[in-house]
XYZ file of C-alpha atoms in Angstrom:
231
model
C 100.262 97.016 78.474
C 102.800 95.853 81.247
C 104.167 97.546 84.852
C 107.040 99.720 83.286
C 104.840 101.244 80.298
C 101.595 101.868 82.502
C 103.796 103.492 85.161
C 105.975 105.335 82.658
C 101.969 106.578 81.898
C 101.337 107.456 85.311
C 104.113 109.320 86.245
C 103.966 111.171 82.648
C 100.710 112.078 83.118
C 101.108 113.561 86.523
C 103.492 115.434 86.111
C 102.010 117.415 82.805
C 97.979 117.577 82.047
C 97.325 115.607 85.089
C 98.710 117.308 87.876
C 96.659 120.318 86.989
C 93.497 118.542 86.439
C 93.721 116.621 90.073
C 94.951 119.298 91.585
C 91.868 120.818 91.405
C 90.018 118.455 91.926
C 91.613 117.719 95.574
C 91.941 121.301 96.281
C 88.814 124.176 96.690
C 88.907 125.794 93.869
C 86.033 125.626 90.869
C 85.235 122.505 89.450
C 82.408 121.291 86.629
C 80.343 118.715 87.883
C 81.876 115.646 87.050
C 85.044 116.832 89.303
C 82.961 117.912 92.065
C 81.405 114.989 92.304
C 84.858 112.999 92.127
C 86.188 115.480 94.956
C 83.720 114.531 97.312
C 83.984 110.633 96.917
C 87.765 111.413 97.319
C 87.110 113.326 100.274
C 85.113 110.356 101.793
C 87.416 107.943 101.093
C 89.909 109.940 102.875
C 87.403 110.936 106.049
C 86.800 106.985 106.587
C 90.282 106.314 107.125
C 91.207 109.225 109.240
C 88.156 108.172 111.209
C 89.065 104.525 111.585
C 92.747 105.907 112.801
C 91.356 108.002 114.941
C 88.959 106.174 116.663
C 91.957 103.424 117.372
C 93.360 106.363 119.815
C 97.199 105.253 119.580
C 97.453 108.077 116.195
C 100.153 109.743 118.345
C 102.544 106.345 118.228
C 102.336 105.082 114.740
C 104.650 105.304 111.873
C 102.404 105.584 109.092
C 103.618 105.396 105.130
C 101.472 107.058 102.869
C 102.415 105.481 99.499
C 100.867 107.593 96.102
C 100.137 110.513 98.644
C 99.589 113.140 96.121
C 99.096 116.655 97.303
C 98.715 115.736 101.024
C 95.130 114.988 101.313
C 95.512 111.956 103.396
C 98.959 113.128 104.778
C 98.247 115.813 106.387
C 95.417 115.238 108.726
C 96.675 112.549 110.079
C 100.171 114.289 110.555
C 97.576 116.867 112.493
C 96.186 114.260 114.498
C 99.684 113.411 116.017
C 101.111 110.295 113.384
C 104.906 110.568 111.945
C 104.284 110.263 108.111
C 106.630 109.202 105.325
C 104.873 110.258 102.415
C 105.841 109.413 98.377
C 104.200 109.682 95.100
C 105.641 108.794 91.515
C 104.710 112.343 90.339
C 107.409 115.014 91.304
C 104.764 117.771 90.940
C 102.675 116.240 93.112
C 105.057 115.838 96.082
C 105.731 119.070 95.706
C 102.584 120.279 96.077
C 101.784 118.145 98.856
C 105.350 119.685 100.387
C 103.764 124.149 99.609
C 100.012 122.555 101.717
C 101.990 120.552 104.610
C 104.019 123.675 105.164
C 101.031 125.985 104.634
C 99.172 124.014 107.193
C 101.541 122.545 109.876
C 104.345 125.348 109.548
C 108.127 124.674 108.426
C 108.591 121.932 111.245
C 106.293 118.822 110.971
C 106.063 115.249 111.528
C 106.358 114.032 107.341
C 108.749 113.648 105.063
C 107.731 113.516 101.868
C 109.571 111.793 98.862
C 109.427 110.813 94.966
C 108.810 107.409 94.462
C 106.843 104.355 93.073
C 105.804 101.920 94.851
C 107.783 99.175 94.256
C 110.883 101.190 95.062
C 109.651 102.030 98.719
C 111.674 100.671 101.347
C 111.786 100.613 105.547
C 109.787 99.435 108.039
C 106.108 101.275 109.385
C 103.412 100.130 111.735
C 100.553 100.773 108.863
C 100.975 101.361 105.144
C 98.223 102.891 103.266
C 97.764 103.450 99.262
C 94.684 104.969 98.153
C 93.302 105.481 94.652
C 96.351 104.075 93.282
C 95.245 100.551 92.503
C 93.340 101.976 89.893
C 95.854 102.918 87.328
C 97.113 98.947 87.000
C 96.086 96.007 86.200
C 95.376 93.481 88.508
C 98.682 91.313 87.570
C 100.488 94.235 88.686
C 98.567 95.155 91.391
C 99.362 92.241 93.130
C 103.376 92.702 92.822
C 102.407 96.182 94.174
C 100.612 94.914 96.988
C 102.960 92.255 98.420
C 105.267 94.664 98.371
C 103.581 96.942 100.226
C 102.504 94.622 102.741
C 106.593 93.591 103.291
C 106.828 97.000 104.022
C 103.840 96.989 107.041
C 104.642 95.856 110.702
C 101.071 95.970 111.131
C 98.687 96.755 109.466
C 97.659 97.921 105.101
C 94.751 100.065 103.998
C 93.988 99.818 100.707
C 91.340 101.639 98.066
C 90.261 100.169 94.815
C 87.989 100.660 91.943
C 85.721 97.546 92.162
C 85.028 95.130 89.079
C 80.926 94.437 89.169
C 79.023 94.074 86.523
C 77.088 97.365 87.137
C 80.239 99.233 86.780
C 81.989 96.920 84.182
C 79.107 98.321 81.761
C 79.142 102.021 83.382
C 83.067 102.006 82.158
C 82.365 100.703 79.186
C 79.617 103.233 77.985
C 82.370 105.653 79.352
C 84.933 104.670 76.852
C 82.764 105.434 73.984
C 83.003 109.482 74.855
C 86.596 109.585 76.208
C 87.666 112.846 77.343
C 90.642 114.807 76.278
C 91.930 114.197 80.264
C 92.058 110.650 80.248
C 95.331 109.902 79.482
C 95.435 106.544 81.894
C 93.603 103.747 82.026
C 91.713 102.974 84.792
C 91.949 99.523 85.888
C 88.760 97.153 88.051
C 89.200 95.059 90.342
C 87.511 92.019 91.845
C 87.486 92.364 95.637
C 88.113 88.345 96.080
C 91.095 88.974 93.872
C 92.625 91.474 96.324
C 91.648 90.156 99.589
C 93.140 86.628 97.737
C 96.491 88.763 97.652
C 96.331 90.075 100.988
C 95.712 86.759 102.330
C 98.626 85.232 100.799
C 100.010 88.332 102.276
C 99.690 87.225 105.907
C 96.848 89.342 106.471
C 93.342 89.280 106.892
C 90.515 91.645 106.700
C 89.669 93.874 109.692
C 87.526 96.603 108.437
C 85.681 97.167 104.758
C 83.914 100.674 104.011
C 82.710 101.318 100.213
C 82.567 104.871 98.828
C 80.088 105.783 96.021
C 79.269 108.648 94.050
C 77.894 108.914 90.223
C 81.144 108.888 89.012
C 83.253 108.086 92.005
C 83.478 104.309 93.168
C 85.888 102.657 95.919
C 86.025 99.927 98.126
C 88.371 100.544 100.802
C 89.950 97.539 103.121
C 91.774 97.474 106.179
C 94.159 94.323 107.024
C 95.799 93.829 109.654
C 99.174 90.931 110.229
C 98.297 87.468 111.290
C 99.358 87.244 114.684
C 101.022 83.585 113.435
C 102.956 85.716 110.927
């Protein structure tokens, strides 16, 4: 399946049944045990990145591109901390939900600009580009193109998360494919960490920080990469 097909599937999914499912997971409402576990894992990933950026103590001076912003789970707390956010998602429904959440949390005037856009359609330059829990929807060869494009937008730093490809997780994924649920309408791709690091290095970045989120049903490797000074 090529990139265009994957993009179309992801876009259609998150504008239809997937939107309702993930809005519940990202929200505070009642969910089943699996969804609750995924909610905890996703929030741990968000909390890790927010903590990294807050610890640097310069958020008020940063422009940040949140590529694949979903319902604003990352954009809103970073905006609360003073950063200027440019947040996008391939799903119009997700962007509408994020816009409403930002208004409810931050008021009518806030420092987030939302747009409906896929990753490779993004333009501009930003101090930091962040892309969390998006690469799982695309195979590595297509993820490489997306990462390269995101790297071209990042003046200083690029933060990514992805489902790591390990023997254990590969086996678990194979087992899960024997019991597909009705809402599993997008493919789940895992990536080898060394492949993602190589892509980043080929685009002039070096790894600064790493973290791993691991719950029963949610696995996410987080990498922070900064642009090499000689670039």
